């Protein structure tokens, strides 16, 4: 098990102009793990309730995701209900039921403490920090967050960010966290907080990667049909982190490739609701789309 | 003279959070011509008033722009006043004085009628069509337009578009013209109107190029300091069209490179107000930035 993720497992009810699902498999740890599982072994630290279907557990196991860190508690699984309008850029949250997630205290199993790569999905920064304290000497730590934590727990968030190598956030969050509109200035500010590498996700416009010596720009893969953007950011992080865990390096060239693998995984995920597309996706299809990113960007 | 442009010459008064200029050199034909002049000979068809400074004329001549199609009429030059807020994405027009531009009837000089490449900058589509009718057998015709003409003269615009090879518009305009939100579907619709090649400008997110057989994505060059975005789209079109006029081909690879040269020219232009940056820009700097786009996109 090379890669450890802590995050949420959820039952998502989502409506877009192209359809809807009720209590479908979701959550940051799920999207991340399934996406990363195309590249490396993943162990998940998360919590589910009594209502979480064994079918979903079996699907995660079929992706070789190590579930020794997945605890089933009394109560219901975390539920999220949201809607997207036709531009599909921003989810409107209609309802959130934390349920068993409310008292979630991540406990990293002994077997995971040697994980070389750690991904802290978007949860309370205090829990993220708590996980970092339970692991021994990871080679690479990567973290996500969101506007809610930037506003509500800025000090705790800074404490977590200070200790990670790479931060992955979206454009609006990068501006909010740094208080800089210009993204180069935002990177300079954020790198002074700790992480020397920053990935800024730009939705349908792709992603930017900043390191102390370079900037890399990846487009989003143009798709004629996008059904549901839920989980795209976590699938991006899964492809990015999974590739870095597998490649054993984080040289500039590997980071660039990792961003493209992240974009590849996100592009497949939005083609269907929930994890529908990832249930049938093959590694050959992943490699084929990686190649087609070359045609899309090279001149 | 390989390349003929018809468009506006203006005196722009612009305010951004980073400064302001009063009655500075501007207009689509000016930005386009100066940008294209790095690649090829350009002839300009446009109109100026009595107040248009000889210094500005000399600057255009210093770029080897052929001004036999530039008419000086009685009255004042076209004036535009606008303001940008801190995101610099959209200009707010505060005032427009058409002046001599109101009665502008483009007359293509005999010497220009053999031009092999024609660029129709953003003006009344009836005037664009009129110019097309005055040229003999151009190898390549390229056209820009804006939301105003899409709304006010949709039929005349379609008549012009039907006759051009390449349309260059921004993302919002592509959606408005095609009535499709998805950009692949927008391309399919627009190509059914006539132009088989479509360039969609996305401001600080770069540009997309659609052809019947490929999609190419170019990032915007990341800049730490952007002073004034006025003219960026016309400079993009100038670099794009100028390179295609010079390269004598429009094979897919050449089109991709042309998009990058367009992005290079736009990126320099926004570094200063009016044409400030282009007054000192060298061809070596252009080639250097073209190369750095490789580092920005290749993996």
Coordinates of C-alpha atoms in Angstrom, one line a residue:
Chain A
X1 CA 0.0 0.0 0.0
X2 CA 1.9 3.0 -1.3
X3 CA -0.8 5.7 -1.0
X4 CA -3.1 6.6 1.9
X5 CA -6.1 8.8 1.5
X6 CA -8.3 10.3 4.2
X7 CA -11.6 11.8 3.2
X8 CA -15.4 11.3 2.9
X9 CA -17.5 8.5 1.7
X10 CA -21.0 9.8 0.8
X11 CA -24.3 9.0 -0.7
X12 CA -24.9 11.7 -3.3
X13 CA -28.2 12.9 -4.7
X14 CA -27.4 14.9 -7.8
X15 CA -29.4 16.7 -10.4
X16 CA -28.0 18.2 -13.6
X17 CA -29.8 19.3 -16.8
X18 CA -28.9 15.8 -18.2
X19 CA -30.4 13.6 -15.4
X20 CA -30.3 12.8 -11.8
X21 CA -29.3 10.1 -9.3
X22 CA -30.4 9.4 -5.7
X23 CA -28.1 8.2 -3.0
X24 CA -25.4 7.2 -5.4
X25 CA -21.9 6.3 -4.4
X26 CA -19.7 9.4 -3.9
X27 CA -17.5 11.3 -1.5
X28 CA -13.9 12.6 -1.9
X29 CA -12.2 9.5 -0.6
X30 CA -14.2 7.3 -3.0
X31 CA -13.6 9.4 -6.2
X32 CA -10.0 9.8 -5.2
X33 CA -9.3 6.2 -4.5
X34 CA -11.0 4.7 -7.5
X35 CA -9.1 7.2 -9.7
X36 CA -5.8 6.5 -8.0
X37 CA -6.3 2.8 -8.2
X38 CA -5.5 2.8 -11.9
X39 CA -1.9 3.7 -10.9
X40 CA -1.1 2.3 -7.5
X41 CA -2.4 0.5 -4.4
X42 CA -4.5 2.8 -2.2
X43 CA -5.6 2.5 1.4
X44 CA -8.6 4.5 2.5
X45 CA -9.3 6.0 5.9
X46 CA -13.0 7.0 6.1
X47 CA -16.3 6.2 7.8
X48 CA -19.6 4.7 6.6
X49 CA -23.0 4.0 8.2
X50 CA -25.2 1.0 8.5
X51 CA -27.0 1.9 5.3
X52 CA -23.9 1.8 3.1
X53 CA -24.5 -1.0 0.5
X54 CA -22.3 -4.1 0.3
X55 CA -22.4 -3.6 -3.4
X56 CA -20.5 -0.4 -3.0
X57 CA -18.0 -2.1 -0.7
X58 CA -17.5 -4.8 -3.3
X59 CA -16.9 -2.3 -6.0
X60 CA -14.2 -0.6 -4.0
X61 CA -12.6 -4.0 -3.3
X62 CA -12.8 -4.8 -7.0
X63 CA -10.5 -1.8 -7.6
X64 CA -8.0 -3.3 -5.1
X65 CA -8.6 -0.5 -2.6
X66 CA -7.5 -1.5 0.9
X67 CA -10.5 -0.9 3.2
X68 CA -8.9 -1.8 6.6
X69 CA -9.2 1.9 7.4
X70 CA -12.9 2.1 6.5
X71 CA -15.0 2.0 9.6
X72 CA -18.7 1.2 9.7
X73 CA -20.4 3.0 12.5
X74 CA -24.0 3.1 13.9
X75 CA -26.1 5.6 12.0
X76 CA -26.4 6.7 8.5
X77 CA -23.7 7.5 5.9
X78 CA -22.9 11.1 5.1
X79 CA -25.4 12.4 2.5
X80 CA -25.1 15.3 0.1
X81 CA -27.7 16.7 -2.2
X82 CA -26.8 19.2 -5.0
X83 CA -27.8 20.6 -8.3
X84 CA -25.9 22.0 -11.3
X85 CA -27.3 24.4 -13.8
X86 CA -26.5 24.2 -17.5
X87 CA -23.0 25.7 -17.2
X88 CA -22.1 22.8 -14.8
X89 CA -19.4 24.9 -13.2
X90 CA -20.7 25.3 -9.7
X91 CA -22.7 22.9 -7.5
X92 CA -25.6 24.4 -5.5
X93 CA -25.8 22.4 -2.2
X94 CA -29.4 21.7 -1.4
X95 CA -28.9 19.6 1.7
X96 CA -26.0 18.1 3.7
X97 CA -26.5 15.4 6.4
X98 CA -23.2 14.7 8.1
X99 CA -24.6 11.7 10.0
X100 CA -21.7 9.4 11.0
X101 CA -19.2 11.8 9.5
X102 CA -20.0 14.3 12.3
X103 CA -18.0 12.3 14.8
X104 CA -15.4 11.0 12.4
X105 CA -12.0 10.8 14.0
X106 CA -9.6 9.3 11.5
X107 CA -7.5 6.4 12.8
X108 CA -4.7 5.3 10.6
X109 CA -4.3 1.5 10.8
X110 CA -0.8 0.3 11.8
X111 CA -0.4 -1.3 8.4
X112 CA -0.8 2.2 6.7
X113 CA 1.6 4.1 8.8
X114 CA 4.5 3.4 6.4
X115 CA 2.6 4.7 3.4
X116 CA 5.0 6.8 1.3
X117 CA 2.4 9.1 -0.2
X118 CA -0.5 10.7 1.8
X119 CA -3.5 12.5 0.3
X120 CA -5.6 14.6 2.6
X121 CA -8.9 15.1 0.9
X122 CA -11.1 18.1 1.6
X123 CA -12.1 17.6 5.3
X124 CA -11.7 19.6 8.5
X125 CA -8.0 20.8 8.6
X126 CA -7.8 19.6 12.2
X127 CA -8.5 16.1 11.1
X128 CA -6.0 16.5 8.2
X129 CA -3.3 17.5 10.7
X130 CA -4.3 14.6 13.0
X131 CA -3.7 12.2 10.1
X132 CA -0.3 13.7 9.3
X133 CA 0.7 13.1 13.0
X134 CA -0.2 9.4 12.7
X135 CA 2.0 8.6 9.7
X136 CA 5.7 8.0 10.0
X137 CA 7.8 9.4 7.3
X138 CA 5.9 9.9 4.1
X139 CA 7.9 10.8 1.0
X140 CA 5.1 13.1 -0.3
X141 CA 2.1 14.8 1.3
X142 CA -0.6 16.3 -0.8
X143 CA -3.6 18.2 0.5
X144 CA -7.0 19.6 -0.8
X145 CA -9.3 22.0 0.9
X146 CA -12.2 24.3 0.2
X147 CA -13.6 27.9 0.7
X148 CA -15.5 26.7 3.8
X149 CA -12.3 25.8 5.7
X150 CA -10.5 28.9 4.4
X151 CA -13.2 31.0 6.0
X152 CA -14.0 29.0 9.1
X153 CA -10.6 27.6 10.3
X154 CA -7.9 29.7 8.7
X155 CA -5.4 29.1 11.5
X156 CA -5.8 25.4 11.6
X157 CA -5.7 25.2 7.8
X158 CA -2.4 27.1 7.7
X159 CA -1.0 24.7 10.3
X160 CA -1.9 21.8 8.0
X161 CA -0.8 23.5 4.8
X162 CA 2.6 24.3 6.4
X163 CA 3.3 20.6 6.6
X164 CA 2.4 19.5 3.1
X165 CA 4.5 19.4 -0.1
X166 CA 1.7 20.0 -2.6
X167 CA -1.6 21.8 -2.3
X168 CA -4.4 21.2 -4.9
X169 CA -7.2 23.7 -4.9
X170 CA -9.4 25.5 -7.4
X171 CA -8.8 29.0 -8.8
X172 CA -11.3 30.8 -6.5
X173 CA -9.9 29.1 -3.4
X174 CA -6.3 30.0 -4.4
X175 CA -7.3 33.6 -4.7
X176 CA -9.2 33.5 -1.4
X177 CA -6.4 31.8 0.5
X178 CA -3.7 34.1 -0.8
X179 CA -5.7 37.3 -1.1
X180 CA -4.1 37.8 -4.5
X181 CA -6.1 37.9 -7.8
X182 CA -3.1 37.2 -10.0
X183 CA -2.3 33.5 -9.9
X184 CA 1.5 33.9 -10.0
X185 CA 1.3 36.2 -7.0
X186 CA -1.1 33.7 -5.4
X187 CA 1.4 30.9 -5.8
X188 CA 4.2 33.0 -4.4
X189 CA 2.1 33.8 -1.3
X190 CA 0.9 30.2 -0.9
X191 CA 4.4 28.7 -1.3
X192 CA 5.5 31.1 1.5
X193 CA 2.9 29.3 3.7
X194 CA 4.6 25.9 3.1
X195 CA 3.8 23.9 0.0
X196 CA 6.4 24.5 -2.7
X197 CA 4.2 23.0 -5.4
X198 CA 0.7 24.3 -6.1
X199 CA -1.9 22.8 -8.5
X200 CA -4.7 25.2 -9.4
X201 CA -7.8 23.5 -10.9
X202 CA -9.8 25.7 -13.3
X203 CA -12.7 23.4 -14.1
X204 CA -13.5 23.3 -17.8
X205 CA -10.4 25.4 -18.5
X206 CA -7.9 22.8 -17.2
X207 CA -5.3 23.2 -14.5
X208 CA -2.1 25.0 -13.7
X209 CA 1.0 23.6 -11.9
X210 CA 3.4 25.9 -10.1
X211 CA 6.8 24.8 -8.8
X212 CA 9.7 27.1 -7.7
X213 CA 11.2 26.7 -11.2
X214 CA 8.3 26.3 -13.6
X215 CA 4.7 26.7 -14.6
X216 CA 2.8 24.0 -16.5
X217 CA -0.6 24.4 -18.1
X218 CA -2.9 21.5 -18.9
X219 CA -6.2 22.0 -20.8
X220 CA -9.3 20.2 -19.9
X221 CA -10.1 17.4 -22.4
X222 CA -12.8 18.8 -24.7
X223 CA -16.0 16.6 -24.4
X224 CA -19.1 16.9 -26.4
X225 CA -21.2 15.5 -23.5
X226 CA -20.6 16.2 -19.8
X227 CA -23.3 14.7 -17.6
X228 CA -22.2 15.3 -14.0
X229 CA -19.1 17.2 -12.8
X230 CA -19.4 15.8 -9.2
X231 CA -16.1 14.3 -8.1
X232 CA -14.1 15.7 -11.0
X233 CA -11.7 17.5 -8.7
X234 CA -11.1 14.3 -6.5
X235 CA -10.6 12.2 -9.7
X236 CA -8.1 14.8 -10.8
X237 CA -6.3 14.5 -7.5
X238 CA -6.5 10.7 -7.7
X239 CA -4.9 10.5 -11.1
X240 CA -2.3 13.1 -10.2
X241 CA -1.3 11.6 -6.8
X242 CA -1.7 8.0 -8.0
X243 CA 0.8 8.6 -10.9
X244 CA 3.3 10.3 -8.5
X245 CA 3.0 7.4 -6.1
X246 CA 3.7 5.0 -9.0
X247 CA 6.5 7.0 -10.6
X248 CA 8.4 7.2 -7.4
X249 CA 9.7 10.6 -8.3
X250 CA 8.5 14.2 -8.3
X251 CA 10.9 15.7 -10.8
X252 CA 9.3 18.5 -12.9
X253 CA 8.6 16.2 -15.9
X254 CA 6.9 13.7 -13.6
X255 CA 4.8 16.4 -12.1
X256 CA 3.7 17.6 -15.5
X257 CA 2.7 14.1 -16.5
X258 CA 0.8 13.7 -13.2
X259 CA -1.3 16.8 -14.0
X260 CA -2.2 15.3 -17.4
X261 CA -3.1 11.9 -15.8
X262 CA -5.2 13.9 -13.3
X263 CA -7.0 15.7 -16.2
X264 CA -7.5 12.3 -18.0
X265 CA -9.2 10.8 -14.9
X266 CA -11.4 13.9 -14.3
X267 CA -12.4 13.9 -18.0
X268 CA -13.7 10.3 -17.9
X269 CA -15.5 10.8 -14.6
X270 CA -17.7 13.7 -15.8
X271 CA -19.0 11.5 -18.7
X272 CA -21.5 9.8 -16.4
X273 CA -23.2 10.3 -13.0
X274 CA -21.6 9.1 -9.8
X275 CA -18.8 6.7 -10.6
X276 CA -20.6 5.2 -13.6
X277 CA -17.9 5.8 -16.1
X278 CA -15.1 4.6 -13.8
X279 CA -16.9 1.3 -13.3
X280 CA -16.2 0.3 -16.9
X281 CA -13.0 2.4 -17.6
X282 CA -9.9 0.4 -18.6
X283 CA -6.3 1.3 -18.2
X284 CA -5.9 1.1 -22.0
X285 CA -8.6 3.8 -22.3
X286 CA -6.7 5.9 -19.8
X287 CA -3.4 5.6 -21.7
X288 CA -5.1 6.4 -25.0
X289 CA -6.6 9.6 -23.7
X290 CA -3.2 10.5 -22.2
X291 CA -1.8 10.2 -25.7
X292 CA -4.6 12.3 -27.1
X293 CA -3.7 15.1 -24.7
X294 CA -0.4 15.4 -26.7
X295 CA -2.3 16.1 -30.0
X296 CA -4.3 18.6 -28.1
X297 CA -1.4 20.6 -26.8
X298 CA 1.7 20.1 -29.0
X299 CA 2.8 22.4 -31.8
Chain B
X1 CA 1.7 43.1 -49.4
X2 CA 0.4 39.7 -48.4
X3 CA -2.1 40.6 -45.8
X4 CA -5.0 43.1 -45.9
X5 CA -6.9 44.2 -42.8
X6 CA -10.0 46.3 -42.6
X7 CA -11.0 47.6 -39.2
X8 CA -11.0 50.6 -36.9
X9 CA -8.4 53.2 -35.9
X10 CA -9.2 54.8 -32.6
X11 CA -8.1 57.1 -29.8
X12 CA -8.7 55.1 -26.6
X13 CA -9.1 56.5 -23.1
X14 CA -8.7 53.5 -20.8
X15 CA -8.7 53.1 -17.0
X16 CA -7.7 50.0 -15.2
X17 CA -6.7 49.4 -11.6
X18 CA -3.1 49.9 -12.7
X19 CA -3.3 53.2 -14.4
X20 CA -5.0 55.2 -17.2
X21 CA -4.4 56.7 -20.6
X22 CA -6.2 59.5 -22.5
X23 CA -6.7 59.4 -26.3
X24 CA -4.0 56.8 -26.8
X25 CA -3.5 54.9 -30.1
X26 CA -5.9 52.1 -30.4
X27 CA -8.5 50.4 -32.7
X28 CA -8.8 46.9 -34.1
X29 CA -6.9 47.6 -37.3
X30 CA -4.0 49.2 -35.4
X31 CA -3.5 46.4 -32.8
X32 CA -3.9 43.8 -35.6
X33 CA -1.5 45.4 -38.0
X34 CA 1.3 46.1 -35.6
X35 CA 1.0 42.6 -34.2
X36 CA 0.9 41.0 -37.7
X37 CA 3.8 43.2 -38.9
X38 CA 6.2 41.0 -37.0
X39 CA 5.5 38.2 -39.5
X40 CA 4.5 39.7 -42.8
X41 CA 3.7 42.9 -44.8
X42 CA 0.3 44.4 -43.9
X43 CA -1.9 46.9 -45.7
X44 CA -4.5 48.7 -43.7
X45 CA -7.9 49.9 -44.8
X46 CA -9.3 52.3 -42.2
X47 CA -10.2 55.9 -41.6
X48 CA -8.8 58.7 -39.3
X49 CA -9.8 62.3 -38.6
X50 CA -7.9 65.5 -38.6
X51 CA -6.9 65.1 -35.0
X52 CA -4.9 61.9 -35.6
X53 CA -1.3 62.6 -34.7
X54 CA 1.4 62.3 -37.3
X55 CA 3.5 60.6 -34.5
X56 CA 1.0 57.7 -34.6
X57 CA 1.2 57.6 -38.4
X58 CA 5.0 57.5 -38.2
X59 CA 4.9 54.7 -35.7
X60 CA 2.7 52.6 -38.1
X61 CA 5.0 53.4 -40.9
X62 CA 8.0 52.4 -38.8
X63 CA 6.4 48.9 -38.6
X64 CA 6.3 48.8 -42.4
X65 CA 2.5 48.9 -42.4
X66 CA 1.2 50.0 -45.9
X67 CA -1.1 53.0 -45.3
X68 CA -2.3 53.6 -48.8
X69 CA -5.7 52.4 -47.6
X70 CA -5.8 54.7 -44.6
X71 CA -8.0 57.7 -45.4
X72 CA -7.9 61.0 -43.4
X73 CA -11.4 62.6 -43.4
X74 CA -12.7 65.9 -42.1
X75 CA -13.8 65.5 -38.5
X76 CA -12.5 63.7 -35.5
X77 CA -11.1 60.2 -35.2
X78 CA -13.2 57.4 -33.6
X79 CA -13.0 57.6 -29.8
X80 CA -13.6 54.9 -27.2
X81 CA -13.6 55.3 -23.4
X82 CA -13.6 52.2 -21.2
X83 CA -12.8 50.9 -17.8
X84 CA -11.7 47.5 -16.5
X85 CA -12.2 46.3 -12.9
X86 CA -9.6 44.2 -11.1
X87 CA -10.4 40.9 -12.9
X88 CA -9.5 42.7 -16.2
X89 CA -11.8 40.3 -18.0
X90 CA -14.5 42.6 -19.3
X91 CA -14.4 46.2 -20.5
X92 CA -17.1 48.5 -19.4
X93 CA -17.7 51.0 -22.2
X94 CA -18.2 54.5 -20.8
X95 CA -18.4 56.4 -24.1
X96 CA -18.2 55.8 -27.8
X97 CA -17.8 58.6 -30.4
X98 CA -18.0 57.2 -33.9
X99 CA -17.0 60.5 -35.6
X100 CA -15.4 59.8 -39.0
X101 CA -16.0 56.1 -38.5
X102 CA -19.8 56.7 -38.8
X103 CA -19.6 57.1 -42.6
X104 CA -16.7 54.8 -43.2
X105 CA -17.1 53.0 -46.5
X106 CA -14.0 50.8 -46.9
X107 CA -12.3 51.2 -50.3
X108 CA -9.7 48.7 -51.1
X109 CA -6.9 50.3 -53.1
X110 CA -6.0 48.6 -56.4
X111 CA -2.6 47.6 -55.1
X112 CA -4.3 45.6 -52.3
X113 CA -6.7 43.7 -54.5
X114 CA -4.3 40.8 -55.0
X115 CA -3.7 40.3 -51.2
X116 CA -3.6 36.6 -50.5
X117 CA -4.8 36.8 -46.9
X118 CA -7.7 39.1 -45.7
X119 CA -8.6 39.9 -42.1
X120 CA -11.9 41.4 -41.4
X121 CA -11.7 43.0 -37.9
X122 CA -14.7 43.5 -35.8
X123 CA -16.8 46.1 -37.8
X124 CA -20.3 46.1 -39.3
X125 CA -20.7 42.8 -41.2
X126 CA -22.1 44.7 -44.2
X127 CA -18.8 46.5 -44.5
X128 CA -16.9 43.2 -44.0
X129 CA -18.9 41.7 -46.9
X130 CA -18.3 44.8 -49.0
X131 CA -14.5 44.4 -48.5
X132 CA -14.7 40.7 -49.5
X133 CA -16.4 41.7 -52.7
X134 CA -13.5 44.1 -53.6
X135 CA -10.7 41.6 -53.3
X136 CA -9.9 39.2 -56.1
X137 CA -9.0 35.6 -55.1
X138 CA -7.6 35.5 -51.6
X139 CA -6.1 32.3 -50.4
X140 CA -7.4 32.7 -46.9
X141 CA -10.1 34.9 -45.3
X142 CA -10.4 35.4 -41.6
X143 CA -13.1 37.3 -39.7
X144 CA -13.8 38.6 -36.2
X145 CA -17.1 39.9 -34.9
X146 CA -18.8 40.7 -31.5
X147 CA -22.0 40.3 -29.6
X148 CA -23.3 43.6 -30.9
X149 CA -23.4 42.4 -34.5
X150 CA -24.7 38.9 -33.5
X151 CA -27.7 40.6 -31.9
X152 CA -28.2 43.5 -34.3
X153 CA -27.4 42.2 -37.8
X154 CA -27.6 38.4 -37.5
X155 CA -28.5 37.9 -41.2
X156 CA -25.8 40.1 -42.6
X157 CA -23.3 38.5 -40.2
X158 CA -24.2 35.1 -41.5
X159 CA -23.8 36.2 -45.0
X160 CA -20.2 37.4 -44.2
X161 CA -19.4 34.3 -42.1
X162 CA -20.6 32.0 -44.9
X163 CA -17.7 33.3 -47.1
X164 CA -14.8 33.2 -44.7
X165 CA -12.4 30.3 -44.0
X166 CA -11.7 31.0 -40.3
X167 CA -13.8 32.8 -37.6
X168 CA -12.0 34.1 -34.5
X169 CA -14.4 35.0 -31.7
X170 CA -14.5 34.8 -27.9
X171 CA -16.2 32.1 -25.9
X172 CA -19.4 34.0 -25.1
X173 CA -19.8 35.1 -28.7
X174 CA -19.3 31.5 -29.9
X175 CA -22.1 30.4 -27.6
X176 CA -24.3 33.3 -28.6
X177 CA -23.8 32.7 -32.3
X178 CA -24.4 29.0 -32.2
X179 CA -26.9 28.9 -29.3
X180 CA -24.9 26.0 -28.0
X181 CA -23.2 26.0 -24.6
X182 CA -20.9 23.1 -25.2
X183 CA -18.0 24.4 -27.4
X184 CA -17.7 21.2 -29.5
X185 CA -21.3 21.6 -30.4
X186 CA -20.8 25.3 -31.0
X187 CA -18.1 24.5 -33.5
X188 CA -20.2 22.0 -35.3
X189 CA -23.0 24.5 -35.6
X190 CA -20.7 27.4 -36.7
X191 CA -18.9 25.3 -39.2
X192 CA -22.2 24.5 -40.8
X193 CA -22.6 28.2 -41.3
X194 CA -19.4 28.3 -43.4
X195 CA -16.0 28.6 -41.7
X196 CA -14.4 25.2 -41.3
X197 CA -11.9 26.5 -38.8
X198 CA -12.9 28.2 -35.6
X199 CA -10.7 29.9 -33.0
X200 CA -12.4 30.5 -29.6
X201 CA -10.6 33.1 -27.5
X202 CA -10.9 32.5 -23.7
X203 CA -9.2 35.5 -22.3
X204 CA -6.8 34.6 -19.5
X205 CA -7.6 30.9 -20.1
X206 CA -6.1 30.9 -23.6
X207 CA -7.7 29.8 -26.8
X208 CA -9.1 26.7 -28.6
X209 CA -8.7 25.9 -32.3
X210 CA -11.3 23.7 -34.0
X211 CA -10.8 22.1 -37.4
X212 CA -12.8 19.3 -39.0
X213 CA -10.1 16.8 -37.9
X214 CA -8.7 18.2 -34.7
X215 CA -8.9 20.4 -31.6
X216 CA -5.9 22.3 -30.3
X217 CA -5.7 24.1 -26.9
X218 CA -3.3 26.9 -26.2
X219 CA -2.9 28.4 -22.7
X220 CA -2.5 32.1 -22.0
X221 CA 1.0 33.0 -21.1
X222 CA 1.1 33.4 -17.3
X223 CA 2.0 37.0 -16.4
X224 CA 2.6 38.5 -13.0
X225 CA 1.6 41.9 -14.1
X226 CA -1.2 42.7 -16.6
X227 CA -1.8 46.4 -17.0
X228 CA -4.4 46.8 -19.8
X229 CA -6.1 44.0 -21.8
X230 CA -7.4 46.4 -24.5
X231 CA -6.4 45.1 -27.9
X232 CA -5.4 41.6 -26.7
X233 CA -7.9 39.9 -29.0
X234 CA -6.7 41.9 -32.1
X235 CA -3.1 41.3 -31.2
X236 CA -3.9 37.6 -31.0
X237 CA -5.6 37.7 -34.4
X238 CA -2.6 39.7 -35.8
X239 CA -0.1 37.1 -34.6
X240 CA -2.3 34.2 -35.8
X241 CA -3.0 35.7 -39.2
X242 CA 0.4 37.2 -39.7
X243 CA 2.0 33.8 -39.1
X244 CA -0.4 32.1 -41.5
X245 CA 0.3 34.7 -44.2
X246 CA 4.0 34.1 -43.8
X247 CA 4.0 30.4 -43.5
X248 CA 2.0 30.1 -46.8
X249 CA 0.2 27.1 -45.5
X250 CA -2.7 26.3 -43.4
X251 CA -2.0 22.7 -42.5
X252 CA -3.0 21.6 -39.0
X253 CA 0.5 22.0 -37.6
X254 CA 0.8 25.5 -39.0
X255 CA -2.6 26.4 -37.6
X256 CA -1.5 25.2 -34.1
X257 CA 1.7 27.3 -34.3
X258 CA -0.3 30.3 -35.5
X259 CA -2.5 30.0 -32.4
X260 CA 0.7 30.1 -30.2
X261 CA 2.1 33.1 -32.1
X262 CA -1.3 34.8 -31.5
X263 CA -1.1 34.0 -27.8
X264 CA 2.5 35.3 -27.7
X265 CA 1.5 38.7 -29.3
X266 CA -1.5 39.1 -27.0
X267 CA 0.6 38.3 -23.9
X268 CA 3.1 41.1 -24.8
X269 CA 0.4 43.6 -25.5
X270 CA -1.3 43.4 -22.1
X271 CA 1.9 44.2 -20.4
X272 CA 1.4 47.9 -21.0
X273 CA -1.3 50.4 -21.9
X274 CA -2.2 51.1 -25.6
X275 CA 0.6 49.8 -27.9
X276 CA 3.3 50.7 -25.3
X277 CA 4.8 47.2 -25.2
X278 CA 4.7 46.7 -28.9
X279 CA 6.6 49.9 -29.5
X280 CA 9.8 48.3 -28.1
X281 CA 9.1 44.6 -28.7
X282 CA 11.7 42.8 -30.8
X283 CA 11.3 39.7 -33.0
X284 CA 13.8 37.9 -30.8
X285 CA 11.6 38.4 -27.8
X286 CA 8.7 37.1 -29.8
X287 CA 10.6 33.9 -30.7
X288 CA 11.8 33.5 -27.1
X289 CA 8.3 33.6 -25.7
X290 CA 7.1 31.2 -28.5
X291 CA 9.8 28.7 -27.2
X292 CA 8.7 29.2 -23.6
X293 CA 5.2 28.2 -24.5
X294 CA 6.7 24.7 -25.2
X295 CA 7.9 24.5 -21.6
X296 CA 4.5 25.6 -20.5
X297 CA 2.6 22.8 -22.3
X298 CA 4.8 19.9 -23.0
X299 CA 5.0 16.7 -20.9

